[in-house]
Coordinates of N, CA and C in Angstrom, one line a residue:
M1 N 52.2 -50.1 -23.3 CA 51.9 -48.7 -23.2 C 50.5 -48.4 -22.7
K2 N 49.5 -49.2 -23.2 CA 48.1 -49.0 -22.8 C 48.0 -49.3 -21.3
Y3 N 48.8 -50.3 -20.8 CA 48.8 -50.6 -19.4 C 49.2 -49.4 -18.6
I4 N 50.3 -48.8 -19.0 CA 50.9 -47.7 -18.2 C 49.9 -46.5 -18.3
L5 N 49.3 -46.2 -19.4 CA 48.3 -45.2 -19.5 C 47.1 -45.4 -18.7
S6 N 46.6 -46.7 -18.6 CA 45.5 -47.0 -17.8 C 45.8 -46.8 -16.3
L7 N 47.0 -47.2 -15.9 CA 47.4 -47.0 -14.5 C 47.5 -45.5 -14.1
F8 N 48.0 -44.7 -15.1 CA 48.1 -43.3 -14.9 C 46.7 -42.7 -14.7
I9 N 45.7 -43.1 -15.5 CA 44.4 -42.5 -15.4 C 43.7 -43.0 -14.2
L10 N 43.9 -44.2 -13.8 CA 43.3 -44.7 -12.5 C 43.9 -43.9 -11.3
G11 N 45.2 -43.7 -11.4 CA 45.9 -42.9 -10.4 C 45.3 -41.5 -10.2
L12 N 45.0 -40.9 -11.4 CA 44.4 -39.5 -11.3 C 43.0 -39.6 -10.7
I13 N 42.2 -40.6 -11.0 CA 40.9 -40.8 -10.5 C 40.9 -40.9 -8.9
F14 N 41.9 -41.6 -8.4 CA 42.0 -41.8 -7.0 C 42.7 -40.6 -6.3
I15 N 43.5 -39.9 -7.0 CA 44.2 -38.8 -6.4 C 43.3 -37.5 -6.3
N16 N 42.4 -37.4 -7.3 CA 41.6 -36.2 -7.4 C 40.7 -35.9 -6.2
P17 N 40.1 -36.9 -5.6 CA 39.2 -36.6 -4.4 C 40.0 -35.9 -3.2
T18 N 41.3 -36.2 -3.1 CA 42.1 -35.6 -2.1 C 42.3 -34.1 -2.3
Q19 N 42.0 -33.6 -3.5 CA 42.2 -32.2 -3.8 C 40.9 -31.5 -4.0
A20 N 39.8 -32.2 -3.5 CA 38.4 -31.6 -3.6 C 38.4 -30.3 -2.8
Q21 N 37.4 -29.5 -3.1 CA 37.2 -28.2 -2.4 C 36.8 -28.5 -1.0
D22 N 37.2 -27.7 0.0 CA 36.8 -27.9 1.4 C 35.9 -26.7 1.7
F23 N 34.6 -26.9 1.7 CA 33.7 -25.9 2.0 C 33.5 -25.8 3.5
S24 N 33.5 -24.6 4.1 CA 33.4 -24.5 5.5 C 31.9 -24.8 5.9
D25 N 31.7 -25.0 7.2 CA 30.4 -25.2 7.7 C 29.5 -24.0 7.4
L26 N 28.2 -24.2 7.4 CA 27.3 -23.1 7.3 C 27.4 -22.2 8.5
D27 N 27.1 -20.9 8.2 CA 27.1 -19.9 9.3 C 26.1 -20.4 10.4
K28 N 26.4 -20.2 11.6 CA 25.6 -20.6 12.7 C 24.3 -19.7 12.8
S29 N 24.4 -18.5 12.3 CA 23.3 -17.6 12.2 C 23.2 -17.0 10.7
P30 N 22.6 -17.8 9.8 CA 22.7 -17.5 8.4 C 21.9 -16.2 8.1
M31 N 22.3 -15.5 7.1 CA 21.7 -14.3 6.7 C 20.4 -14.7 5.9
D32 N 19.4 -13.8 6.0 CA 18.2 -14.0 5.2 C 17.6 -12.7 4.8
A33 N 16.7 -12.7 3.9 CA 16.1 -11.5 3.4 C 14.6 -11.7 3.2
V34 N 13.8 -10.7 3.4 CA 12.3 -10.8 3.2 C 11.9 -9.5 2.5
I35 N 10.9 -9.6 1.6 CA 10.4 -8.4 0.9 C 8.9 -8.4 1.0
A36 N 8.4 -7.2 1.1 CA 7.0 -6.9 1.1 C 6.6 -6.2 -0.2
R37 N 5.5 -6.5 -0.8 CA 5.1 -5.9 -2.1 C 3.8 -5.2 -1.9
N38 N 3.6 -4.2 -2.7 CA 2.3 -3.5 -2.7 C 1.3 -4.3 -3.5
N39 N 0.1 -3.8 -3.5 CA -1.0 -4.5 -4.3 C -0.6 -4.6 -5.8
D40 N 0.1 -3.6 -6.3 CA 0.5 -3.6 -7.7 C 1.8 -4.4 -8.0
N41 N 2.3 -5.1 -7.0 CA 3.5 -5.9 -7.1 C 4.8 -5.1 -7.0
S42 N 4.7 -3.8 -6.8 CA 5.9 -3.0 -6.6 C 6.4 -3.2 -5.2
S43 N 7.7 -3.0 -5.0 CA 8.3 -3.2 -3.7 C 7.9 -2.2 -2.7
L44 N 7.6 -2.6 -1.5 CA 7.2 -1.7 -0.4 C 8.4 -1.6 0.5
A45 N 8.9 -2.8 1.0 CA 10.0 -2.8 2.0 C 10.8 -4.1 1.8
R46 N 12.0 -4.1 2.3 CA 12.9 -5.3 2.3 C 13.7 -5.2 3.6
V47 N 13.8 -6.4 4.2 CA 14.6 -6.6 5.4 C 15.7 -7.6 5.2
I48 N 17.0 -7.2 5.6 CA 18.1 -8.2 5.5 C 18.6 -8.3 6.9
Y49 N 18.7 -9.6 7.4 CA 19.0 -9.9 8.8 C 19.6 -11.3 8.9
S50 N 20.2 -11.5 10.1 CA 20.8 -12.8 10.4 C 19.9 -13.5 11.4
R51 N 19.9 -14.9 11.3 CA 18.9 -15.7 12.1 C 19.6 -16.5 13.2
P52 N 19.8 -16.0 14.3 CA 20.3 -16.8 15.4 C 19.3 -17.9 15.8
Q53 N 19.8 -19.0 16.4 CA 19.0 -20.1 16.9 C 18.8 -20.1 18.4
K54 N 17.7 -20.7 18.8 CA 17.4 -20.8 20.2 C 18.4 -21.8 20.9
K55 N 18.5 -22.9 20.4 CA 19.4 -24.0 20.9 C 19.2 -24.2 22.4
G56 N 17.9 -24.3 22.9 CA 17.7 -24.6 24.3 C 18.0 -23.4 25.2
R57 N 18.3 -22.3 24.7 CA 18.7 -21.2 25.6 C 17.5 -20.3 26.0
E58 N 17.6 -19.7 27.1 CA 16.5 -18.7 27.5 C 16.9 -17.4 26.7
I59 N 15.9 -16.9 25.9 CA 16.3 -15.9 25.0 C 16.0 -14.5 25.6
F60 N 14.8 -14.1 25.7 CA 14.5 -12.7 26.2 C 14.6 -12.6 27.7
G61 N 15.4 -11.6 28.1 CA 15.7 -11.5 29.6 C 17.0 -12.1 29.9
E62 N 17.5 -13.0 29.1 CA 18.8 -13.6 29.3 C 19.8 -13.3 28.2
L63 N 19.7 -14.2 27.1 CA 20.6 -14.0 26.0 C 20.4 -12.6 25.4
V64 N 19.2 -12.1 25.2 CA 18.9 -10.8 24.8 C 18.3 -10.1 26.0
P65 N 19.1 -9.3 26.7 CA 18.7 -8.7 28.0 C 17.5 -7.7 27.8
Y66 N 16.6 -7.6 28.7 CA 15.6 -6.6 28.7 C 16.2 -5.2 28.9
G67 N 15.6 -4.3 28.2 CA 16.0 -2.9 28.4 C 17.3 -2.4 27.8
K68 N 17.9 -3.3 27.0 CA 19.2 -3.0 26.3 C 19.0 -3.0 24.8
I69 N 19.8 -2.2 24.1 CA 19.7 -2.1 22.7 C 20.2 -3.5 22.1
W70 N 19.4 -3.9 21.1 CA 19.7 -5.2 20.4 C 19.7 -5.0 18.9
R71 N 20.7 -5.7 18.3 CA 20.8 -5.5 16.8 C 19.7 -6.2 16.0
T72 N 18.8 -6.8 16.7 CA 17.6 -7.5 16.2 C 18.0 -8.6 15.2
G73 N 18.7 -9.5 15.7 CA 19.2 -10.7 15.0 C 20.6 -11.0 15.5
A74 N 21.5 -11.4 14.5 CA 22.9 -11.7 14.9 C 23.8 -11.0 13.8
N75 N 25.1 -11.1 14.2 CA 26.1 -10.6 13.2 C 25.9 -9.1 12.9
E76 N 25.8 -8.7 11.6 CA 25.5 -7.3 11.3 C 24.1 -6.9 11.7
A77 N 24.0 -5.7 12.0 CA 22.7 -5.2 12.5 C 21.7 -5.3 11.3
T78 N 20.4 -5.6 11.7 CA 19.4 -5.8 10.7 C 19.1 -4.4 10.0
E79 N 18.9 -4.5 8.6 CA 18.6 -3.4 7.8 C 17.3 -3.5 7.2
I80 N 16.6 -2.4 7.1 CA 15.3 -2.3 6.5 C 15.3 -1.2 5.4
T81 N 14.8 -1.5 4.2 CA 14.7 -0.5 3.2 C 13.2 -0.3 2.8
F82 N 12.9 1.0 2.7 CA 11.5 1.4 2.3 C 11.7 2.0 0.9
Y83 N 10.9 1.6 -0.1 CA 11.1 2.0 -1.4 C 10.3 3.3 -1.7
D84 N 9.4 3.6 -0.9 CA 8.6 4.9 -0.9 C 8.5 5.4 0.5
D85 N 8.1 6.6 0.7 CA 7.7 7.1 2.0 C 6.6 6.3 2.6
V86 N 6.7 6.0 3.9 CA 5.7 5.1 4.5 C 5.3 5.7 5.9
E87 N 4.3 5.1 6.5 CA 4.0 5.2 7.9 C 4.4 4.0 8.6
F88 N 5.3 4.1 9.5 CA 5.9 2.9 10.3 C 5.3 3.0 11.7
N89 N 4.3 2.2 12.0 CA 3.6 2.2 13.2 C 3.0 3.6 13.5
G90 N 2.5 4.2 12.4 CA 1.9 5.5 12.5 C 2.8 6.7 12.4
K91 N 4.1 6.5 12.2 CA 5.1 7.6 12.2 C 5.6 7.7 10.7
K92 N 5.7 8.9 10.2 CA 6.2 9.0 8.8 C 7.7 8.8 8.7
V93 N 8.1 8.0 7.7 CA 9.5 7.6 7.5 C 9.7 7.8 6.0
G94 N 10.8 8.5 5.6 CA 11.1 8.7 4.2 C 11.7 7.4 3.6
A95 N 11.6 7.3 2.3 CA 12.2 6.2 1.5 C 13.7 6.2 1.8
G96 N 14.2 5.0 1.9 CA 15.6 4.8 2.2 C 15.9 3.6 3.0
T97 N 17.2 3.4 3.4 CA 17.6 2.2 4.1 C 18.0 2.7 5.5
Y98 N 17.6 1.9 6.5 CA 17.8 2.2 7.9 C 18.3 0.9 8.6
T99 N 19.0 1.1 9.7 CA 19.3 0.0 10.6 C 18.1 -0.1 11.6
L100 N 17.6 -1.4 11.8 CA 16.5 -1.6 12.6 C 17.0 -2.2 14.0
F101 N 17.0 -1.4 15.0 CA 17.4 -1.8 16.3 C 16.1 -2.0 17.2
T102 N 16.2 -2.8 18.2 CA 15.1 -2.9 19.2 C 15.6 -2.9 20.6
I103 N 14.7 -2.5 21.5 CA 15.0 -2.7 22.9 C 13.9 -3.5 23.5
P104 N 14.1 -4.8 23.6 CA 13.1 -5.7 24.1 C 12.8 -5.4 25.6
K105 N 11.5 -5.5 26.0 CA 11.1 -5.4 27.4 C 10.1 -6.5 27.5
E106 N 9.7 -6.8 28.7 CA 8.8 -7.9 29.0 C 7.5 -7.8 28.3
N107 N 6.8 -6.6 28.2 CA 5.5 -6.5 27.7 C 5.5 -5.7 26.4
N108 N 6.6 -5.0 26.1 CA 6.6 -4.2 24.8 C 8.1 -4.1 24.4
W109 N 8.3 -3.7 23.1 CA 9.6 -3.4 22.6 C 9.6 -2.0 22.1
T110 N 10.7 -1.4 22.2 CA 11.0 -0.1 21.5 C 11.7 -0.5 20.2
V111 N 11.1 -0.1 19.1 CA 11.6 -0.4 17.7 C 12.2 0.9 17.2
I112 N 13.4 0.8 16.7 CA 14.2 2.0 16.4 C 14.7 1.9 14.9
L113 N 14.4 3.0 14.1 CA 15.0 3.1 12.8 C 16.1 4.1 12.9
N114 N 17.4 3.7 12.6 CA 18.5 4.5 12.7 C 19.2 4.7 11.4
E115 N 19.7 5.9 11.1 CA 20.3 6.2 9.8 C 21.7 5.7 9.6
D116 N 22.3 5.1 10.6 CA 23.6 4.5 10.5 C 23.4 3.1 9.9
V117 N 24.0 2.9 8.7 CA 23.9 1.5 8.1 C 25.2 0.9 7.9
N118 N 25.2 -0.4 7.6 CA 26.4 -1.2 7.4 C 27.2 -1.3 8.7
V119 N 26.5 -1.5 9.8 CA 27.2 -1.6 11.1 C 27.1 -3.1 11.6
W120 N 28.1 -3.4 12.4 CA 28.2 -4.7 13.0 C 27.6 -4.7 14.4
G121 N 26.6 -5.5 14.6 CA 26.0 -5.5 16.0 C 25.4 -4.2 16.4
A122 N 25.4 -3.9 17.7 CA 24.9 -2.7 18.2 C 26.1 -2.0 19.0
Y123 N 27.3 -2.4 18.8 CA 28.4 -1.9 19.6 C 28.7 -0.4 19.4
K124 N 28.4 0.1 18.3 CA 28.6 1.5 18.1 C 27.3 2.3 17.8
Y125 N 26.2 1.7 18.4 CA 24.9 2.4 18.3 C 25.0 3.8 18.7
D126 N 24.5 4.7 17.9 CA 24.5 6.1 18.2 C 23.0 6.6 18.2
Q127 N 22.5 6.9 19.4 CA 21.1 7.3 19.5 C 20.8 8.6 18.8
S128 N 21.8 9.5 18.6 CA 21.6 10.7 17.9 C 21.3 10.5 16.5
K129 N 21.5 9.3 15.9 CA 21.2 9.0 14.5 C 19.8 8.3 14.4
D130 N 19.1 8.2 15.5 CA 17.7 7.6 15.4 C 16.8 8.5 14.5
V131 N 16.1 7.9 13.6 CA 15.1 8.6 12.8 C 13.8 8.5 13.5
I132 N 13.4 7.4 14.0 CA 12.2 7.3 14.9 C 12.4 6.2 15.9
R133 N 11.6 6.3 17.0 CA 11.5 5.3 18.0 C 10.0 5.1 18.2
T134 N 9.5 3.8 18.3 CA 8.1 3.6 18.5 C 8.0 2.4 19.4
E135 N 6.9 2.3 20.1 CA 6.6 1.2 21.1 C 5.6 0.3 20.5
V136 N 5.9 -1.0 20.6 CA 4.9 -2.0 20.2 C 4.8 -3.1 21.3
K137 N 3.6 -3.6 21.4 CA 3.4 -4.6 22.5 C 3.9 -6.0 22.0
T138 N 4.3 -6.8 22.9 CA 4.7 -8.2 22.6 C 3.5 -9.1 22.6
N139 N 3.6 -10.1 21.8 CA 2.5 -11.2 21.7 C 3.2 -12.5 21.9
E140 N 2.4 -13.5 22.4 CA 2.9 -14.8 22.6 C 2.7 -15.7 21.4
T141 N 3.7 -16.4 20.9 CA 3.5 -17.3 19.8 C 2.7 -18.5 20.1
A142 N 2.1 -19.1 19.1 CA 1.4 -20.4 19.3 C 2.3 -21.6 19.5
A143 N 3.5 -21.5 19.0 CA 4.6 -22.5 19.1 C 5.9 -21.8 19.2
T144 N 6.9 -22.5 19.8 CA 8.2 -22.0 19.9 C 8.8 -21.7 18.5
V145 N 9.4 -20.6 18.4 CA 10.1 -20.2 17.1 C 11.6 -20.5 17.4
E146 N 12.2 -21.5 16.8 CA 13.6 -21.9 17.0 C 14.6 -20.9 16.5
N147 N 14.4 -20.4 15.3 CA 15.3 -19.5 14.6 C 14.6 -18.1 14.6
F148 N 15.3 -17.1 15.0 CA 14.8 -15.7 14.9 C 14.3 -15.5 13.5
S149 N 13.1 -15.0 13.4 CA 12.4 -14.9 12.0 C 11.8 -13.5 11.9
I150 N 11.8 -13.0 10.6 CA 11.1 -11.8 10.2 C 10.3 -12.1 9.0
T151 N 9.1 -11.6 8.9 CA 8.3 -11.8 7.8 C 7.4 -10.6 7.6
F152 N 6.7 -10.5 6.5 CA 5.7 -9.5 6.3 C 4.3 -10.2 6.1
R153 N 3.3 -9.6 6.6 CA 1.9 -10.0 6.4 C 1.2 -8.9 5.6
P154 N 0.8 -9.2 4.4 CA 0.2 -8.1 3.5 C -1.1 -7.6 4.1
T155 N -1.3 -6.3 4.0 CA -2.6 -5.7 4.4 C -3.1 -4.9 3.2
D156 N -4.3 -4.3 3.3 CA -4.9 -3.6 2.2 C -4.1 -2.4 1.7
N157 N -3.4 -1.7 2.6 CA -2.6 -0.6 2.2 C -1.2 -0.6 2.7
G158 N -0.6 -1.8 2.6 CA 0.8 -2.0 3.1 C 1.1 -3.4 3.5
A159 N 1.7 -3.5 4.7 CA 2.1 -4.8 5.2 C 2.4 -4.6 6.7
N160 N 2.2 -5.7 7.5 CA 2.7 -5.7 8.8 C 4.0 -6.4 8.9
L161 N 5.0 -5.9 9.6 CA 6.3 -6.5 9.8 C 6.2 -7.3 11.1
L162 N 6.5 -8.6 11.0 CA 6.4 -9.5 12.2 C 7.9 -9.9 12.4
M163 N 8.2 -9.9 13.7 CA 9.5 -10.4 14.2 C 9.3 -11.3 15.4
G164 N 9.8 -12.5 15.3 CA 9.6 -13.4 16.4 C 10.7 -14.4 16.7
W165 N 10.8 -14.8 17.9 CA 11.8 -15.7 18.4 C 11.4 -16.3 19.7
D166 N 11.7 -17.5 19.9 CA 11.3 -18.2 21.2 C 9.8 -18.3 21.3
N167 N 9.2 -17.6 22.2 CA 7.8 -17.6 22.4 C 7.2 -16.2 22.3
I168 N 7.9 -15.3 21.7 CA 7.5 -13.9 21.6 C 7.5 -13.4 20.1
Y169 N 6.6 -12.6 19.8 CA 6.6 -11.9 18.5 C 6.0 -10.5 18.6
I170 N 6.5 -9.6 17.7 CA 5.9 -8.3 17.6 C 5.4 -8.0 16.2
E171 N 4.5 -7.1 16.1 CA 3.9 -6.8 14.8 C 3.8 -5.3 14.6
I172 N 4.3 -4.8 13.5 CA 4.4 -3.4 13.3 C 3.7 -3.0 11.9
P173 N 2.7 -2.2 11.9 CA 2.1 -1.8 10.6 C 2.9 -0.9 9.8
I174 N 3.0 -1.2 8.5 CA 3.7 -0.3 7.6 C 2.6 0.1 6.5
K175 N 2.4 1.4 6.3 CA 1.4 1.8 5.4 C 2.0 2.7 4.4
N176 N 1.6 2.6 3.1 CA 2.1 3.5 2.1 C 1.1 4.5 1.7

């Protein structure tokens, strides 16, 4: 009887791995989030976005065409939340969540905050829902940025929003 019970347990041990969970591959453009805090550690802003990869491709002017609306990342359009009223590149913006679209150009980008949220890509972009549009100059990165990246750089009275990919980045001041 012990022999049969031992065989049964060994059988279960060898059968179990065939029923293991099958986790799918990681998303090719994983979602990420970044948050900026005020000097008192309260929240200033949060960005939720997806991070496409360069993978040897020509990015700006090719994959992301110049002069066309871009979701500013991959998959769902990038969203930015302001926890208080702010100045975004010198323009007043009320507290709330907005979709952050851009129009990349060779020497500058148009950065757009749009009231339409929870949208996929820029396929149904509606310019009539723009809250603000502002121009920022492009800068050259010190090294190639493989994955599209967004971060905040703290300042005395807010933070600068940095977005970069390939060999280009932009910087937008946010003041509270």
